[in-house]
XYZ file of C-alpha atoms in Angstrom:
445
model
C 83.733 381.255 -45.070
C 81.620 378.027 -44.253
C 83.922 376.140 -45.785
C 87.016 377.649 -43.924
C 85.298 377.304 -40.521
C 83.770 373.718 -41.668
C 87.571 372.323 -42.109
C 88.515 373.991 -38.826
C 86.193 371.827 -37.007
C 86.934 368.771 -38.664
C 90.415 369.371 -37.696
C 89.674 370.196 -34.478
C 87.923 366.781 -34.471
C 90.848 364.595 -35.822
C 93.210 366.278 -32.935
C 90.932 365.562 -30.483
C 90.424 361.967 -31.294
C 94.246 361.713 -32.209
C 94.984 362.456 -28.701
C 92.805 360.531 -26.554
C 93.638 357.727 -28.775
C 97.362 358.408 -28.236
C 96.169 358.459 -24.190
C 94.594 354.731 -24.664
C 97.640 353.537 -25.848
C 99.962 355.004 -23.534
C 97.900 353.711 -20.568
C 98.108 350.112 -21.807
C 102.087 350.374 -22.387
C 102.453 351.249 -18.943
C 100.240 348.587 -17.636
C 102.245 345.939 -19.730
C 105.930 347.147 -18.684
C 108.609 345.105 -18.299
C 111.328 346.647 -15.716
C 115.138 346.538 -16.972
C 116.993 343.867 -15.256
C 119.328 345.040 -13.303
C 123.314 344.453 -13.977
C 124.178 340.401 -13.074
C 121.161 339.605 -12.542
C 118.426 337.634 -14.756
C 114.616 338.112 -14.520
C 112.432 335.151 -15.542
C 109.554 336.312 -17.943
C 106.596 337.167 -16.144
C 103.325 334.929 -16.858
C 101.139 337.865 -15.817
C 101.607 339.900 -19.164
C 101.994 336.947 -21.414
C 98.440 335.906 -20.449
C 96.485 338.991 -21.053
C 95.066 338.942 -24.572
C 96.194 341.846 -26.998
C 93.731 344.186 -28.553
C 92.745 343.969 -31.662
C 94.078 345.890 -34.086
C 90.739 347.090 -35.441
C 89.268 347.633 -32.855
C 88.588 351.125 -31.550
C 90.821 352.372 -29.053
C 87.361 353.759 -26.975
C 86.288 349.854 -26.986
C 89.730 349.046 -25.695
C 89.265 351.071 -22.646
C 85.694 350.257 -21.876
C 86.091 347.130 -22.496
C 88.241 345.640 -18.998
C 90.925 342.613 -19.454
C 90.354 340.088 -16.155
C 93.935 339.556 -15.011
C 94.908 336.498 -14.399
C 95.707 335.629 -10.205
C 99.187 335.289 -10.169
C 101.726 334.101 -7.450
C 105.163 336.267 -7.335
C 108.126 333.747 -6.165
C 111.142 335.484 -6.363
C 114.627 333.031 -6.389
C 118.078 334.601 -5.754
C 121.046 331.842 -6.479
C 124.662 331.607 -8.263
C 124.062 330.591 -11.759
C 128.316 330.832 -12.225
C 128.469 326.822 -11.292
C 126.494 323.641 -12.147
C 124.195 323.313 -9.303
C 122.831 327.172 -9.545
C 122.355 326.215 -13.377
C 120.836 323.153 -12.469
C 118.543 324.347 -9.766
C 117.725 327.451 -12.011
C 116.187 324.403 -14.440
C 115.027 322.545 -12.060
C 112.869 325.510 -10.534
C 111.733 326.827 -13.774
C 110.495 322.872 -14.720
C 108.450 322.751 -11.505
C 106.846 325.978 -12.376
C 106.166 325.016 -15.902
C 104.390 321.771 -14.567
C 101.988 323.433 -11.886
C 101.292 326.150 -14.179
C 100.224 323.586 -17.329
C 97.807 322.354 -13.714
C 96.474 325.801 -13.701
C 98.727 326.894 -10.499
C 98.766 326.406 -6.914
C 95.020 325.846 -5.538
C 95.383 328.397 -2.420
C 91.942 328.876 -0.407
C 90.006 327.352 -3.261
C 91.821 329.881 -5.929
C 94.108 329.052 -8.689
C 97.121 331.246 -8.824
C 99.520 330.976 -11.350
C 103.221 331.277 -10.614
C 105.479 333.954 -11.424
C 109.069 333.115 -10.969
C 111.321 336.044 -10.665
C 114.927 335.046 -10.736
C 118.297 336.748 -10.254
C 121.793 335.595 -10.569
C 123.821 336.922 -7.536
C 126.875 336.570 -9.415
C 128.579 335.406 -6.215
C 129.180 338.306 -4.468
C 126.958 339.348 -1.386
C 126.604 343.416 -3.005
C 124.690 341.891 -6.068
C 122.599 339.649 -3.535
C 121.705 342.073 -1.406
C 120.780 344.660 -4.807
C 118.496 341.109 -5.715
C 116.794 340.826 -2.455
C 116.041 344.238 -2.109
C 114.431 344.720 -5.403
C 112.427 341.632 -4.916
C 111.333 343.059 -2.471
C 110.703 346.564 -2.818
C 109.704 346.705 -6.502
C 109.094 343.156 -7.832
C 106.561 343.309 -4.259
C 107.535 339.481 -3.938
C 106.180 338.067 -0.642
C 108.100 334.635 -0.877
C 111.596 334.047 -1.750
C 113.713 331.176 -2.401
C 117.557 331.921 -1.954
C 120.758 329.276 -2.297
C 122.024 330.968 1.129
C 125.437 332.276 0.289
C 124.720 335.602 2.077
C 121.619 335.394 3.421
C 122.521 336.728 6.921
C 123.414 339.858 5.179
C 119.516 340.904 3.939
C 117.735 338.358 6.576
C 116.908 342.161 8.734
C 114.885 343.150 5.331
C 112.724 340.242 4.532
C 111.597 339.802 8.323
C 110.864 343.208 8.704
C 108.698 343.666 5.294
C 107.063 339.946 6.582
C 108.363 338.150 3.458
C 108.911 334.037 4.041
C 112.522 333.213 2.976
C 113.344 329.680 2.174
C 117.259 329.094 2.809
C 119.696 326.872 2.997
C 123.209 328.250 4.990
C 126.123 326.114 5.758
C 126.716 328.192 9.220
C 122.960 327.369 10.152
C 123.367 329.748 13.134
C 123.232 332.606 10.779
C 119.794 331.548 9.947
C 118.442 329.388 12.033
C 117.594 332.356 14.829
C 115.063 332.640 17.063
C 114.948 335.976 16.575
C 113.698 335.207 12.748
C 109.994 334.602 12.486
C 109.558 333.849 8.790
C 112.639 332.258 8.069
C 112.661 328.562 7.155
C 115.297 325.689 6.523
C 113.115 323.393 3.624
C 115.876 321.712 1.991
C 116.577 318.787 4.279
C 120.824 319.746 3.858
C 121.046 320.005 7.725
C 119.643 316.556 9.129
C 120.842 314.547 5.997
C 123.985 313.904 7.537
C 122.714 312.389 11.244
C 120.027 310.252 8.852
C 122.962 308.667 6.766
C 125.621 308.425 9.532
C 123.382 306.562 11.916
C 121.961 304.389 9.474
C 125.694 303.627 8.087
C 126.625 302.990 11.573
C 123.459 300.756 12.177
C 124.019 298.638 9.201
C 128.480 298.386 9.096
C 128.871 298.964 12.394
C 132.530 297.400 11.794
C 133.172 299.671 8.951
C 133.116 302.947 10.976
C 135.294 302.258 13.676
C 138.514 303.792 11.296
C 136.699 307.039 9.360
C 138.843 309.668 7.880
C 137.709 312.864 6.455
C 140.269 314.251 3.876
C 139.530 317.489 3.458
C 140.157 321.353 1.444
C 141.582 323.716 4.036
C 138.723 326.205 3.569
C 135.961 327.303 5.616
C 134.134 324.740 3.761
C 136.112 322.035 5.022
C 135.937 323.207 8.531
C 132.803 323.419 8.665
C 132.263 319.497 7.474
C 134.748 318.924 10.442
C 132.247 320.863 12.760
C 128.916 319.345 11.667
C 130.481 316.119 11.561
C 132.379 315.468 15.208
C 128.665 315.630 16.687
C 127.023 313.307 15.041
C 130.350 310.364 15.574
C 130.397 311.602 18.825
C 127.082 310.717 19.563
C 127.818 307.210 18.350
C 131.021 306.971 20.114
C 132.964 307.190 17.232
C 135.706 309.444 16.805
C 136.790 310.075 13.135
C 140.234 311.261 11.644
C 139.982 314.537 9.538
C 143.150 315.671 7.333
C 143.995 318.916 5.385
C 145.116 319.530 2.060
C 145.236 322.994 0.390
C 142.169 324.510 -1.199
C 144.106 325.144 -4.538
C 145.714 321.577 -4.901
C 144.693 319.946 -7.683
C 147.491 317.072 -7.628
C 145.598 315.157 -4.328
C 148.324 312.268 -4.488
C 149.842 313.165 -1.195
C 146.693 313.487 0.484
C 145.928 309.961 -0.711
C 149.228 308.922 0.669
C 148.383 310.740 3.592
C 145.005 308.550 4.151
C 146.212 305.390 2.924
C 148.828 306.017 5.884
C 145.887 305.815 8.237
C 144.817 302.481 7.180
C 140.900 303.522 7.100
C 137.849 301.452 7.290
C 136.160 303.990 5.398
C 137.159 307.475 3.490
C 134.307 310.234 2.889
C 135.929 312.485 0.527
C 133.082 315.237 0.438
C 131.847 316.189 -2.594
C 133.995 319.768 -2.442
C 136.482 317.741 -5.082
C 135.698 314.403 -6.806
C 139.672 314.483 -7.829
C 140.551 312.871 -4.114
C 138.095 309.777 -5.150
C 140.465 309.142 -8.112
C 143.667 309.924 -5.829
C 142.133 306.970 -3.295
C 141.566 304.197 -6.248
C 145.041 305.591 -7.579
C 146.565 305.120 -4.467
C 144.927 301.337 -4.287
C 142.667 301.998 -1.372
C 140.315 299.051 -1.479
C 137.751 300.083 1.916
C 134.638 301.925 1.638
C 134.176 305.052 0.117
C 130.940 307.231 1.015
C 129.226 310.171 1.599
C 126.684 311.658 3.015
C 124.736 314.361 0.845
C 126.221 312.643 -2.495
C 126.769 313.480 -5.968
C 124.911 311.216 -8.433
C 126.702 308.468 -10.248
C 126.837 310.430 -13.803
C 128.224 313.747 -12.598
C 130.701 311.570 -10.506
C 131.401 309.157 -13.586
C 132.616 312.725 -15.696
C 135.313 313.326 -13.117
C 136.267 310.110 -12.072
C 136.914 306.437 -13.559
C 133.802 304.812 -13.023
C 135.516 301.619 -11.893
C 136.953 304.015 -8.895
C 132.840 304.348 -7.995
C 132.382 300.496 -7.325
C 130.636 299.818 -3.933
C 130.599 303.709 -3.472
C 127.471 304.660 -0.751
C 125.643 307.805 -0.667
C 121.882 309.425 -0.389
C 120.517 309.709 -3.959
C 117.755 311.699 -5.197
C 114.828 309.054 -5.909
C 114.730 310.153 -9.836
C 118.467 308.629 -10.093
C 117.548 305.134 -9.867
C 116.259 303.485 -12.928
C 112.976 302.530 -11.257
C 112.178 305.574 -8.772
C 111.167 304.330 -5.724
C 107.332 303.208 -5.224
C 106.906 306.004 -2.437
C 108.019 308.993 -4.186
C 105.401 309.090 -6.930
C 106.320 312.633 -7.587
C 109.765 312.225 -8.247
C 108.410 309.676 -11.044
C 106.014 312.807 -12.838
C 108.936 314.832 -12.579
C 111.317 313.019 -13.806
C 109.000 312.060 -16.806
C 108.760 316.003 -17.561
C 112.166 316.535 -17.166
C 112.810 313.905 -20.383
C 109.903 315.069 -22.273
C 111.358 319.009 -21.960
C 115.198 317.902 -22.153
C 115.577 314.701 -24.307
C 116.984 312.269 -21.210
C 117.210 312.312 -17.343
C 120.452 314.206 -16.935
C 120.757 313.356 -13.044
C 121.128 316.953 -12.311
C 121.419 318.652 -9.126
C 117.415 319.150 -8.210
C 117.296 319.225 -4.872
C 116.007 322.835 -5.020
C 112.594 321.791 -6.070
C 112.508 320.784 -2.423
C 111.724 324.504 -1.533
C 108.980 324.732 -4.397
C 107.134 321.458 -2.829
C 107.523 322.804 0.694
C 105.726 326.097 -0.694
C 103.128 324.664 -2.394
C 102.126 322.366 0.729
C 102.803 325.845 3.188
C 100.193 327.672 1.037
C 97.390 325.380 0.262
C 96.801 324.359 4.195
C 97.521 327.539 4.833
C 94.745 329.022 2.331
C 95.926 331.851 2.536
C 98.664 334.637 0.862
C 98.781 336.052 4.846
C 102.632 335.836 5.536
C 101.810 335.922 9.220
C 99.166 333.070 9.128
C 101.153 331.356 6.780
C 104.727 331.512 9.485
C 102.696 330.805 12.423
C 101.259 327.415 10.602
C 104.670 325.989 8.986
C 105.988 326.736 12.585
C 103.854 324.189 14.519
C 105.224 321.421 12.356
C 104.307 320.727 8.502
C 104.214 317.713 6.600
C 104.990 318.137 2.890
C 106.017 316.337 -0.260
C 108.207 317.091 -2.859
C 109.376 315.282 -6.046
C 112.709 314.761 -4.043
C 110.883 312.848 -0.924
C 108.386 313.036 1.555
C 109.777 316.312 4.188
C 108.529 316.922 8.114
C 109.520 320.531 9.571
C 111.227 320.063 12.231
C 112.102 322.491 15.912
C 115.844 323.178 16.866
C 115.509 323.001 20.943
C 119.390 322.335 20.580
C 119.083 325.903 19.131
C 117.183 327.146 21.871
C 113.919 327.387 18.907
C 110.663 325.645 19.946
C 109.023 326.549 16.361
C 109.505 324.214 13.488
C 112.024 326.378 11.133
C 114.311 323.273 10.061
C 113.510 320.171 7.789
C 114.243 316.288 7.993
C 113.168 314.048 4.810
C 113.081 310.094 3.650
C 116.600 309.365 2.427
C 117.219 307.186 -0.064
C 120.418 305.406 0.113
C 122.445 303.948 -3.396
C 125.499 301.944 -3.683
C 127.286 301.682 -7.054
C 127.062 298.029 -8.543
C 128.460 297.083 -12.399
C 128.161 301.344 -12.714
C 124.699 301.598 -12.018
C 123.335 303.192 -8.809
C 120.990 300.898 -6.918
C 118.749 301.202 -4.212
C 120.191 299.839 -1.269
C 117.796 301.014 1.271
C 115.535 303.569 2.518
C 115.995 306.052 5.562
C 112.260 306.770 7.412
C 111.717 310.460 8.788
C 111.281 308.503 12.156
C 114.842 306.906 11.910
C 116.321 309.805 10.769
C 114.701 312.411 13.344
C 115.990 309.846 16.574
C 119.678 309.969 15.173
C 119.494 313.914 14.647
C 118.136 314.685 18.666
C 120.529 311.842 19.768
C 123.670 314.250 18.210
C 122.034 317.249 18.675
C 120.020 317.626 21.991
C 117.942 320.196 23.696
C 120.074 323.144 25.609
């Protein structure tokens, strides 16, 4: 009988510490779960899990749970962009890079903390539904207080983010839609909307003869009409009047278009970088005047589309990591662009003007010092100076918008001309410079 009730104990014994073991390793499961991505979308790996250290396996699961794991501080970024085209795949890289490099520095230094960054990324597949799903689970779930987004559809979750006090970085070709007074922690870091007054009045300042003839050929698509809309401003406000031209979105054949401008007898053609084909049309066509463009497209994506002898004397704005030598003031686009080799193989002049965004962040929070959304807002708004591995930025106030708080961007341009192939640096656009020509076409209300 001893023996019968000395077995039932031990037993008893096992079960028990069967189950509370069981409960010890349930409870770290949970901790460590990974939620499913949801449909079109793709979630960047977390660096809060990956950095806690595993149990051992011998150890005792009692140990495990006495025994606390000091998380690291992390910093939730959450990115929403297309990754269907070359620039969302490019950005996506270029992002992910940056992250990888201030994370190897042991993160952003924010009130005299370190805080690692966790990027959470989703693909919005195009479409505003799958956007919206993104935004809304970055915000509700993934608890992300900062969010980076390409601007497609912005407008359509913009009521969400400001209401849960979440900073959105954005870009929007319709800047109305996003650039609204009404928005409080909505910012324009990406320099896309004052690049064009910064270029055209230094091209006008420097071939003033050259401008007098302009013509815009241009896709019949919203896209196109809204070149033709940022565009008139700015020529107006240098009493030039350019010459904009059609063609349909779906033509692939631009010869007639060419015809079309040839007919025109330009000075100078900017064929907007919505199809490198009409480039090739114009040197086709034997057009022998200048050929430029504002935002630009580097020399090596251009070069796969075109012939590069069509590129000769070509004039754009060029990241500073496309030149050869980067330029002496943008030391950070020289570390960058040495990561981007040791990671890739070669410089692959991609499209990284998103890491424009991540700079503007990291300036936003460390003179901020704080994670406090509000703080954060009200101090970007009064006028930050930043720097990014793309150039040197200065937020900027829309009174032409009727908004007296700093929500748009202006940066140091650098300007390249193709010679023998090669870009070159032809010359260098200050903030100053650029910010006169952008109130000159744009001015108060």
């Amino acid at each position: 009988m001893k023996k019968v009730i000395l077995v039932g104990l031990l037993v008893l014994i096992l079960v028990s510490l069967s189950i509370f073991g069981g409960c010890s390793s349930a409870a770290t499961s949970t901790t460590n779960a990974v939620l499913p991505t949801p449909s079109g979308s793709l979630a960047v790996t977390s660096a809060t899990a990956a950095s806690q250290p595993a149990a051992s396996a011998s150890q005792p699961a009692s140990q495990s749970v006495q025994t606390p794991v000091t998380a690291a501080k992390t910093l939730k970024i959450g990115l929403v962009l297309w990754e269907g085209w070359f620039v969302g795949v490019d950005t996506l890289r270029a992002i992910e890079l940056y992250v990888d490099m201030e994370n190897a520095k042991g993160g952003f230094d924010i009130g005299g903390e370190k805080y690692k960054i966790d990027l959470i990324a989703y693909d919005n597949n195009n479409t505003q539904t799958t956007e919206v799903a993104a935004v809304n689970r970055l915000v509700f779930e993934d608890k992300v207080q900062y969010i980076i987004s390409g601007g497609s559809y912005c407008s359509a979750w913009l009521p969400v983010t400001e209401k849960n006090k979440v900073i959105v970085l954005t870009y929007q070709p319709d800047w109305q839609q996003v650039l609204d007074p009404q928005y409080h922690y909505v910012f324009s870091p990406s320099f896309m909307n004052t690049q064009i007054t910064s270029f055209t009045g230094w091209l006008n300042s420097k071939y003033p003869d050259l401008v007098k003839n302009i013509v815009f050929p241009l896709q019949d698509n919203g896209f196109g009409h809204s070149v033709e809309a940022k565009e008139t401003p700015v020529w107006k406000s240098l009493g030039v009047t350019p010459t904009f031209i059609y063609y349909p979105a779906t033509q692939t054949d631009l010869s007639s278009a060419a015809t079309k401008v040839m007919e025109l007898n330009p000075t100078a053609v900017n064929p907007t970088s919505t199809d490198n084909l009409m480039i090739k049309a114009l040197y086709q066509a034997g057009y022998k005047g200048l050929i430029y463009e504002d935002a630009g497209t580097s020399v090596q994506t251009l070069a796969s589309m075109v012939p590069i002898e069509a590129l000769e004397g070509y004039i754009s704005c060029a990241e500073p990591m496309e030149f050869e030598t980067t330029p002496v003031d943008a030391p950070l686009a020289k570390e960058y662009k040495a990561a981007w080799i040791a990671k890739y193989g070669s410089w692959t002049n991609a499209e990284v003007g998103g890491i424009a965004y991540c700079g503007f962040l990291k300036s936003a929070l460390q003179k901020a010092g704080t994670l406090d959304t509000d703080k954060m807002a009200d101090m970007i708004a009064e006028g930050l100076a930043f720097d990014t591995p793309v150039g040197a930025g200065q937020m900027i106030s829309r009174p032409d918008l009727g908004i007296d708080r700093a929500v748009d961007s202006i940066a140091t341009n650098y300007v390249k001309q193709v010679k023998d192939g090669n870009p070159v640096l032809l010359d260098t656009i200050s903030i100053e410079a650029g910010l006169k020509s952008f109130r000159a076409a744009y001015p108060a209300k």
